[in-house]
mmCIF file of C-alpha atoms in Angstrom:
data_model
loop_
_atom_site.group_PDB
_atom_site.id
_atom_site.type_symbol
_atom_site.label_atom_id
_atom_site.label_comp_id
_atom_site.label_asym_id
_atom_site.label_seq_id
_atom_site.Cartn_x
_atom_site.Cartn_y
_atom_site.Cartn_z
ATOM 1 C CA MET Q 6 -12.868 12.344 -13.348
ATOM 2 C CA ARG Q 7 -10.158 12.134 -11.008
ATOM 3 C CA MET Q 8 -11.108 10.021 -7.836
ATOM 4 C CA ARG Q 9 -10.182 11.102 -4.189
ATOM 5 C CA PRO Q 10 -8.321 8.315 -2.182
ATOM 6 C CA THR Q 11 -10.125 6.710 0.714
ATOM 7 C CA LEU Q 12 -9.422 8.998 3.780
ATOM 8 C CA SER Q 13 -12.332 7.626 6.367
ATOM 9 C CA TRP Q 14 -13.894 4.513 7.093
ATOM 10 C CA ILE Q 15 -17.314 3.789 9.039
ATOM 11 C CA PRO Q 16 -18.059 0.479 10.373
ATOM 12 C CA THR Q 17 -20.998 -1.259 8.283
ATOM 13 C CA GLU Q 18 -21.313 -4.218 10.406
ATOM 14 C CA ASP Q 19 -21.467 -5.255 14.205
ATOM 15 C CA LEU Q 20 -17.785 -5.761 15.299
ATOM 16 C CA PRO Q 21 -16.635 -7.508 18.466
ATOM 17 C CA PRO Q 22 -16.075 -4.984 21.003
ATOM 18 C CA GLY Q 23 -12.493 -4.059 22.373
ATOM 19 C CA THR Q 24 -10.958 -5.893 25.377
ATOM 20 C CA THR Q 25 -8.421 -5.142 27.946
ATOM 21 C CA ASP Q 26 -7.088 -8.627 27.999
ATOM 22 C CA LEU Q 27 -3.518 -8.659 27.044
ATOM 23 C CA ARG Q 28 -2.737 -12.309 27.413
ATOM 24 C CA PRO Q 29 -3.231 -13.018 23.834
ATOM 25 C CA VAL Q 30 -0.679 -10.486 22.637
ATOM 26 C CA ALA Q 31 1.716 -12.042 25.323
ATOM 27 C CA ASP Q 32 1.038 -15.759 24.295
ATOM 28 C CA ALA Q 33 1.812 -14.631 20.700
ATOM 29 C CA LEU Q 34 4.929 -12.951 21.469
ATOM 30 C CA SER Q 35 6.091 -16.138 23.884
ATOM 31 C CA ALA Q 36 5.765 -18.194 20.745
ATOM 32 C CA GLY Q 37 7.976 -15.823 18.596
ATOM 33 C CA GLY Q 38 7.891 -15.245 14.959
ATOM 34 C CA VAL Q 39 5.565 -12.112 15.368
ATOM 35 C CA LEU Q 40 5.327 -9.558 12.572
ATOM 36 C CA VAL Q 41 4.434 -5.897 13.813
ATOM 37 C CA LEU Q 42 2.347 -3.610 11.488
ATOM 38 C CA SER Q 43 2.357 -0.280 12.933
ATOM 39 C CA GLY Q 44 0.385 2.729 12.168
ATOM 40 C CA ALA Q 45 0.085 6.581 13.133
ATOM 41 C CA GLY Q 46 -1.596 5.535 16.502
ATOM 42 C CA ILE Q 47 1.948 4.351 17.904
ATOM 43 C CA SER Q 48 3.530 7.751 17.417
ATOM 44 C CA THR Q 49 0.769 9.797 19.297
ATOM 45 C CA GLU Q 50 2.594 9.564 22.250
ATOM 46 C CA SER Q 51 5.695 11.225 20.903
ATOM 47 C CA GLY Q 52 3.485 14.439 20.119
ATOM 48 C CA ILE Q 53 2.730 13.385 16.414
ATOM 49 C CA PRO Q 54 -1.060 13.128 16.170
ATOM 50 C CA ASP Q 55 -2.855 10.248 14.443
ATOM 51 C CA TYR Q 56 -5.163 10.654 11.360
ATOM 52 C CA ARG Q 57 -8.341 9.115 12.567
ATOM 53 C CA GLY Q 58 -8.517 8.798 16.396
ATOM 54 C CA GLU Q 59 -9.962 11.224 18.838
ATOM 55 C CA GLY Q 60 -8.585 14.581 17.684
ATOM 56 C CA GLY Q 61 -7.166 13.052 14.388
ATOM 57 C CA SER Q 62 -5.704 15.222 11.939
ATOM 58 C CA LEU Q 63 -8.285 14.274 9.414
ATOM 59 C CA SER Q 64 -10.774 16.225 11.308
ATOM 60 C CA ARG Q 65 -9.467 19.612 10.140
ATOM 61 C CA HIS Q 66 -6.901 18.658 7.729
ATOM 62 C CA THR Q 67 -6.851 16.980 4.222
ATOM 63 C CA PRO Q 68 -3.734 15.460 3.081
ATOM 64 C CA MET Q 69 -1.861 16.126 0.094
ATOM 65 C CA THR Q 70 -2.523 13.618 -2.734
ATOM 66 C CA TYR Q 71 0.045 12.648 -5.549
ATOM 67 C CA GLN Q 72 -2.090 13.900 -8.218
ATOM 68 C CA ASP Q 73 -2.404 17.489 -6.790
ATOM 69 C CA PHE Q 74 1.150 17.592 -5.928
ATOM 70 C CA THR Q 75 2.221 16.726 -9.305
ATOM 71 C CA ALA Q 76 -0.291 18.786 -11.436
ATOM 72 C CA ASP Q 77 -0.600 22.057 -9.532
ATOM 73 C CA ALA Q 78 2.433 24.197 -8.733
ATOM 74 C CA GLN Q 79 0.486 26.096 -6.320
ATOM 75 C CA ALA Q 80 -0.319 23.001 -4.274
ATOM 76 C CA ARG Q 81 3.476 22.103 -4.394
ATOM 77 C CA ARG Q 82 4.152 25.769 -2.846
ATOM 78 C CA ARG Q 83 1.538 25.052 -0.113
ATOM 79 C CA TYR Q 84 3.177 21.575 0.678
ATOM 80 C CA TRP Q 85 6.814 22.535 0.849
ATOM 81 C CA ALA Q 86 5.966 25.657 2.960
ATOM 82 C CA ARG Q 87 3.784 23.584 5.599
ATOM 83 C CA SER Q 88 6.526 20.609 5.323
ATOM 84 C CA HIS Q 89 9.226 22.629 5.827
ATOM 85 C CA LEU Q 90 7.904 24.244 8.824
ATOM 86 C CA GLY Q 91 6.458 21.023 9.984
ATOM 87 C CA TRP Q 92 10.038 19.451 9.793
ATOM 88 C CA ARG Q 93 11.580 21.604 12.265
ATOM 89 C CA THR Q 94 8.907 20.177 14.934
ATOM 90 C CA PHE Q 95 8.670 16.856 13.490
ATOM 91 C CA GLY Q 96 12.426 16.159 13.648
ATOM 92 C CA ARG Q 97 12.277 16.747 17.091
ATOM 93 C CA ALA Q 98 10.053 14.056 18.097
ATOM 94 C CA ARG Q 99 11.524 11.447 20.064
ATOM 95 C CA PRO Q 100 10.534 7.197 20.385
ATOM 96 C CA ASN Q 101 7.918 6.836 23.138
ATOM 97 C CA ALA Q 102 7.156 3.641 25.309
ATOM 98 C CA GLY Q 103 5.522 1.926 22.355
ATOM 99 C CA HIS Q 104 8.431 2.293 19.890
ATOM 100 C CA ARG Q 105 10.701 1.156 22.800
ATOM 101 C CA ALA Q 106 8.623 -1.862 23.420
ATOM 102 C CA VAL Q 107 8.878 -2.897 19.839
ATOM 103 C CA ALA Q 108 12.507 -2.814 19.880
ATOM 104 C CA THR Q 109 12.882 -4.548 22.906
ATOM 105 C CA PHE Q 110 10.696 -7.654 21.642
ATOM 106 C CA GLY Q 111 13.270 -7.570 18.577
ATOM 107 C CA ARG Q 112 16.122 -7.573 20.536
ATOM 108 C CA HIS Q 113 14.763 -10.523 22.514
ATOM 109 C CA GLY Q 114 13.984 -12.514 19.370
ATOM 110 C CA LEU Q 115 10.321 -12.405 19.593
ATOM 111 C CA LEU Q 116 9.855 -10.814 16.127
ATOM 112 C CA SER Q 117 10.039 -11.940 12.751
ATOM 113 C CA GLY Q 118 9.886 -8.187 11.296
ATOM 114 C CA VAL Q 119 8.618 -4.699 11.675
ATOM 115 C CA ILE Q 120 6.471 -2.953 9.045
ATOM 116 C CA THR Q 121 5.544 0.647 9.500
ATOM 117 C CA GLN Q 122 2.987 2.707 7.654
ATOM 118 C CA ASN Q 123 4.557 5.829 9.608
ATOM 119 C CA VAL Q 124 7.086 8.159 7.773
ATOM 120 C CA ASP Q 125 8.733 9.370 11.021
ATOM 121 C CA GLY Q 126 11.743 6.983 11.791
ATOM 122 C CA LEU Q 127 10.787 6.637 15.296
ATOM 123 C CA HIS Q 128 11.161 2.797 15.205
ATOM 124 C CA GLN Q 129 14.704 2.850 14.086
ATOM 125 C CA ALA Q 130 15.291 5.706 16.550
ATOM 126 C CA ALA Q 131 14.227 3.306 19.355
ATOM 127 C CA GLY Q 132 16.633 0.844 18.261
ATOM 128 C CA SER Q 133 14.481 -1.616 15.909
ATOM 129 C CA GLU Q 134 16.425 -2.963 12.925
ATOM 130 C CA ASP Q 135 15.376 -3.976 9.278
ATOM 131 C CA VAL Q 136 12.066 -1.784 9.555
ATOM 132 C CA VAL Q 137 10.172 -1.831 6.287
ATOM 133 C CA GLU Q 138 8.873 1.826 5.747
ATOM 134 C CA LEU Q 139 5.706 1.015 3.823
ATOM 135 C CA HIS Q 140 5.207 4.798 2.974
ATOM 136 C CA GLY Q 141 8.603 5.669 2.838
ATOM 137 C CA SER Q 142 10.511 8.437 5.128
ATOM 138 C CA LEU Q 143 10.511 12.152 5.500
ATOM 139 C CA GLU Q 144 14.172 11.755 5.802
ATOM 140 C CA ARG Q 145 14.584 11.516 2.038
ATOM 141 C CA VAL Q 146 13.629 13.587 -0.967
ATOM 142 C CA VAL Q 147 13.549 12.344 -4.496
ATOM 143 C CA CYS Q 148 13.498 14.157 -7.786
ATOM 144 C CA LEU Q 149 10.709 13.242 -10.041
ATOM 145 C CA SER Q 150 12.638 13.765 -13.190
ATOM 146 C CA CYS Q 151 16.108 12.122 -12.696
ATOM 147 C CA GLY Q 152 15.108 9.858 -9.524
ATOM 148 C CA ALA Q 153 18.055 11.124 -7.578
ATOM 149 C CA PHE Q 154 17.743 10.853 -3.793
ATOM 150 C CA SER Q 155 18.962 13.440 -1.268
ATOM 151 C CA PRO Q 156 18.998 13.775 2.626
ATOM 152 C CA ARG Q 157 16.040 15.813 3.591
ATOM 153 C CA ARG Q 158 18.371 17.803 5.913
ATOM 154 C CA GLU Q 159 20.163 19.254 2.902
ATOM 155 C CA LEU Q 160 16.908 20.344 1.184
ATOM 156 C CA ALA Q 161 16.143 21.996 4.587
ATOM 157 C CA ARG Q 162 19.190 23.992 4.615
ATOM 158 C CA ARG Q 163 18.642 25.080 1.110
ATOM 159 C CA LEU Q 164 14.838 26.150 1.708
ATOM 160 C CA GLU Q 165 16.077 28.133 5.048
ATOM 161 C CA GLU Q 166 18.541 30.164 2.713
ATOM 162 C CA ALA Q 167 15.957 30.826 -0.158
ATOM 163 C CA ASN Q 168 13.257 31.527 2.699
ATOM 164 C CA ALA Q 169 15.035 33.749 4.860
ATOM 165 C CA GLY Q 170 12.735 34.863 7.837
ATOM 166 C CA PHE Q 171 9.839 32.429 7.143
ATOM 167 C CA ALA Q 172 8.557 31.513 10.402
ATOM 168 C CA PRO Q 173 4.844 31.600 10.769
ATOM 169 C CA VAL Q 174 3.137 29.970 13.748
ATOM 170 C CA ALA Q 175 1.436 26.732 12.698
ATOM 171 C CA ALA Q 176 -1.849 25.549 14.099
ATOM 172 C CA ALA Q 177 -0.866 22.183 14.522
ATOM 173 C CA ILE Q 178 1.621 19.527 12.865
ATOM 174 C CA ASN Q 179 0.155 16.628 11.056
ATOM 175 C CA PRO Q 180 1.134 12.782 10.804
ATOM 176 C CA ASP Q 181 2.684 13.356 7.313
ATOM 177 C CA GLY Q 182 4.865 15.989 8.749
ATOM 178 C CA ASP Q 183 3.345 19.088 7.467
ATOM 179 C CA ALA Q 184 2.146 22.121 9.614
ATOM 180 C CA ASP Q 185 -1.417 23.604 9.376
ATOM 181 C CA LEU Q 186 -1.056 27.029 7.599
ATOM 182 C CA THR Q 187 -3.230 29.379 5.703
ATOM 183 C CA ASP Q 188 -2.687 30.390 2.363
ATOM 184 C CA ASP Q 189 -1.826 34.090 3.672
ATOM 185 C CA GLN Q 190 1.079 32.339 5.830
ATOM 186 C CA VAL Q 191 2.405 30.417 3.038
ATOM 187 C CA GLY Q 192 2.711 33.677 1.017
ATOM 188 C CA ASP Q 193 5.272 33.625 -1.705
ATOM 189 C CA PHE Q 194 7.305 30.849 -0.121
ATOM 190 C CA ARG Q 195 10.049 29.672 -2.596
ATOM 191 C CA VAL Q 196 9.965 25.974 -3.901
ATOM 192 C CA LEU Q 197 13.508 24.687 -5.138
ATOM 193 C CA PRO Q 198 14.122 22.274 -7.888
ATOM 194 C CA CYS Q 199 16.586 19.502 -7.881
ATOM 195 C CA SER Q 200 19.975 20.775 -7.749
ATOM 196 C CA ALA Q 201 21.229 18.200 -10.292
ATOM 197 C CA CYS Q 202 18.543 18.545 -13.092
ATOM 198 C CA GLY Q 203 16.082 20.998 -12.130
ATOM 199 C CA GLY Q 204 13.208 18.824 -11.663
ATOM 200 C CA ILE Q 205 10.247 18.594 -9.112
ATOM 201 C CA LEU Q 206 11.499 17.506 -5.668
ATOM 202 C CA LYS Q 207 9.075 15.355 -3.758
ATOM 203 C CA PRO Q 208 9.725 13.784 -0.172
ATOM 204 C CA ASP Q 209 10.167 10.135 -0.491
ATOM 205 C CA VAL Q 210 6.888 9.205 1.056
ATOM 206 C CA THR Q 211 3.887 7.559 -0.577
ATOM 207 C CA PHE Q 212 1.089 10.234 -0.762
ATOM 208 C CA PHE Q 213 -2.433 9.447 -0.565
ATOM 209 C CA GLY Q 214 -3.295 8.349 -4.140
ATOM 210 C CA GLU Q 215 -0.053 7.074 -4.790
ATOM 211 C CA ALA Q 216 0.858 3.319 -5.056
ATOM 212 C CA VAL Q 217 3.240 1.724 -2.902
ATOM 213 C CA PRO Q 218 6.231 0.400 -5.038
ATOM 214 C CA PRO Q 219 5.216 -3.205 -5.919
ATOM 215 C CA HIS Q 220 8.516 -4.597 -4.748
ATOM 216 C CA ARG Q 221 7.978 -3.170 -1.134
ATOM 217 C CA VAL Q 222 4.580 -4.802 -1.200
ATOM 218 C CA GLU Q 223 5.964 -8.061 -2.326
ATOM 219 C CA HIS Q 224 8.537 -7.860 0.473
ATOM 220 C CA CYS Q 225 5.822 -7.215 3.101
ATOM 221 C CA ARG Q 226 3.719 -10.290 1.650
ATOM 222 C CA GLU Q 227 6.896 -12.461 2.206
ATOM 223 C CA LEU Q 228 7.252 -11.360 5.718
ATOM 224 C CA VAL Q 229 3.655 -12.173 6.337
ATOM 225 C CA ARG Q 230 4.131 -15.492 4.920
ATOM 226 C CA GLN Q 231 7.041 -16.143 6.981
ATOM 227 C CA ALA Q 232 5.424 -14.949 10.259
ATOM 228 C CA THR Q 233 3.591 -17.105 12.719
ATOM 229 C CA SER Q 234 1.334 -14.093 13.753
ATOM 230 C CA LEU Q 235 0.667 -10.438 12.744
ATOM 231 C CA LEU Q 236 0.491 -7.726 15.432
ATOM 232 C CA VAL Q 237 -1.126 -4.423 14.411
ATOM 233 C CA LEU Q 238 -0.289 -1.451 16.639
ATOM 234 C CA GLY Q 239 -2.116 1.828 16.322
ATOM 235 C CA SER Q 240 -3.660 1.647 12.941
ATOM 236 C CA SER Q 241 -7.365 1.892 11.702
ATOM 237 C CA LEU Q 242 -6.418 -0.137 8.828
ATOM 238 C CA THR Q 243 -8.339 2.159 6.695
ATOM 239 C CA VAL Q 244 -6.458 2.070 3.785
ATOM 240 C CA MET Q 245 -5.765 -1.012 1.662
ATOM 241 C CA SER Q 246 -1.942 -0.483 1.880
ATOM 242 C CA GLY Q 247 -1.980 -2.079 5.385
ATOM 243 C CA LEU Q 248 -5.165 -3.955 5.360
ATOM 244 C CA ARG Q 249 -4.372 -5.996 2.696
ATOM 245 C CA PHE Q 250 -1.565 -7.899 4.764
ATOM 246 C CA VAL Q 251 -4.159 -8.377 7.546
ATOM 247 C CA ARG Q 252 -6.299 -10.100 5.058
ATOM 248 C CA GLN Q 253 -3.430 -12.018 3.700
ATOM 249 C CA ALA Q 254 -2.319 -13.292 7.495
ATOM 250 C CA ALA Q 255 -5.936 -14.494 8.160
ATOM 251 C CA GLN Q 256 -6.683 -15.897 4.835
ATOM 252 C CA THR Q 257 -3.678 -18.170 5.485
ATOM 253 C CA GLY Q 258 -4.663 -19.009 9.383
ATOM 254 C CA LYS Q 259 -2.273 -16.845 11.104
ATOM 255 C CA PRO Q 260 -3.879 -15.207 13.858
ATOM 256 C CA VAL Q 261 -4.101 -11.383 13.740
ATOM 257 C CA LEU Q 262 -4.193 -9.349 17.092
ATOM 258 C CA VAL Q 263 -4.781 -5.491 17.013
ATOM 259 C CA VAL Q 264 -4.047 -2.999 19.749
ATOM 260 C CA ASN Q 265 -5.839 0.217 18.981
ATOM 261 C CA ARG Q 266 -8.489 1.990 20.999
ATOM 262 C CA ASP Q 267 -10.808 2.501 18.570
ATOM 263 C CA PRO Q 268 -12.529 -0.235 16.001
ATOM 264 C CA THR Q 269 -10.636 -0.905 12.983
ATOM 265 C CA ARG Q 270 -11.479 -2.106 9.461
ATOM 266 C CA GLY Q 271 -9.290 -5.201 10.352
ATOM 267 C CA ASP Q 272 -11.305 -6.276 13.400
ATOM 268 C CA ARG Q 273 -13.398 -8.818 11.665
ATOM 269 C CA HIS Q 274 -10.165 -10.715 10.649
ATOM 270 C CA ALA Q 275 -8.397 -10.366 14.102
ATOM 271 C CA VAL Q 276 -8.753 -12.834 16.754
ATOM 272 C CA THR Q 277 -8.864 -9.896 19.452
ATOM 273 C CA ARG Q 278 -8.488 -6.420 19.602
ATOM 274 C CA ILE Q 279 -7.051 -4.619 22.895
ATOM 275 C CA ALA Q 280 -8.471 -1.102 23.451
ATOM 276 C CA LEU Q 281 -5.541 0.374 25.446
ATOM 277 C CA PRO Q 282 -3.056 2.908 25.175
ATOM 278 C CA LEU Q 283 -0.194 1.567 23.395
ATOM 279 C CA GLY Q 284 2.742 2.527 25.320
ATOM 280 C CA ALA Q 285 0.902 1.262 28.479
ATOM 281 C CA ALA Q 286 -0.229 -1.926 27.067
ATOM 282 C CA LEU Q 287 3.320 -2.977 25.485
ATOM 283 C CA THR Q 288 5.098 -2.032 28.548
ATOM 284 C CA THR Q 289 2.510 -4.293 30.470
ATOM 285 C CA VAL Q 290 3.342 -6.955 28.058
ATOM 286 C CA ILE Q 291 7.272 -6.810 28.702
ATOM 287 C CA SER Q 292 6.885 -7.165 32.375
ATOM 288 C CA ARG Q 293 4.462 -10.000 31.888
ATOM 289 C CA LEU Q 294 6.804 -11.617 29.771
ATOM 290 C CA GLY Q 295 9.761 -11.248 32.440
ATOM 291 C CA ILE Q 296 11.733 -9.442 30.054
ATOM 292 C CA PRO Q 297 14.239 -7.058 31.205
ATOM 293 C CA VAL Q 298 14.354 -3.539 29.746
ATOM 294 C CA ASP Q 299 17.638 -2.947 29.179
ATOM 295 C CA ASP Q 300 19.551 0.250 29.206
ATOM 296 C CA GLU Q 301 19.589 0.735 25.205
ATOM 297 C CA ALA Q 302 15.789 0.429 25.071
ATOM 298 C CA ALA Q 303 15.127 2.386 28.317
ATOM 299 C CA GLY Q 304 17.567 5.357 27.132
ATOM 300 C CA ALA Q 305 16.436 5.518 23.395
ATOM 301 C CA GLY Q 306 15.035 8.951 22.841
#
């Protein structure tokens, strides 16, 4: 029987309450060597909803799974129709204060790296460098037959030509970049094959139920080994792909600090959870550290 991936988490233990004290985050950054692990919550202020917070997309939307995408042509039609429409809006999102703060920390030498569970590219747009995209990026498309990669904008152009006049009104846009559409709105949307071999095209992102490439996981584990502390930003840590790095850091004695409004699956491994909006919290930390927000960071997005 096909197993559905873990999409939600309910605390089964008493977790420490969140705090508003940002001193531990400021102290960790002052010491340097901080590894950032970000989730969907850092992009909500850019207009991209998260999965599990208040009003999160999981309350109305079940993300596409790898198993459904590869096994069902109609599921692929629904996905690509929704993703094509969502791409138009998703691609207009701009970095917010949280992304710009992370980029500022990096430029001032306080970070050892950035791992993001997001597929929106907003860390890079804000100026962060060498970002590890744990779950891939919507900017690329991969063929499941020949393995060729191509730019998403190229496929978007082909889909526009093949589906002239496709312009339904979406109920919402989701963190994975697709739009909420009914089957009637999807209609007979035309899905295009790989232009090189005719194979099935998939965005270069890790769907629910799909494994993160082992080499990428090992690279992230090495980043955890090299870091002095781990700073989690806007992630519920519900899925193991991110939680495993929190567990690794805690097991090796590295402090884990979480900035997330709601409780997370990693709270029992953390020295603190700051329950504040990310943009305001990280901007306050910048001020406390006396770091000037340079023109590059202030103007990004």
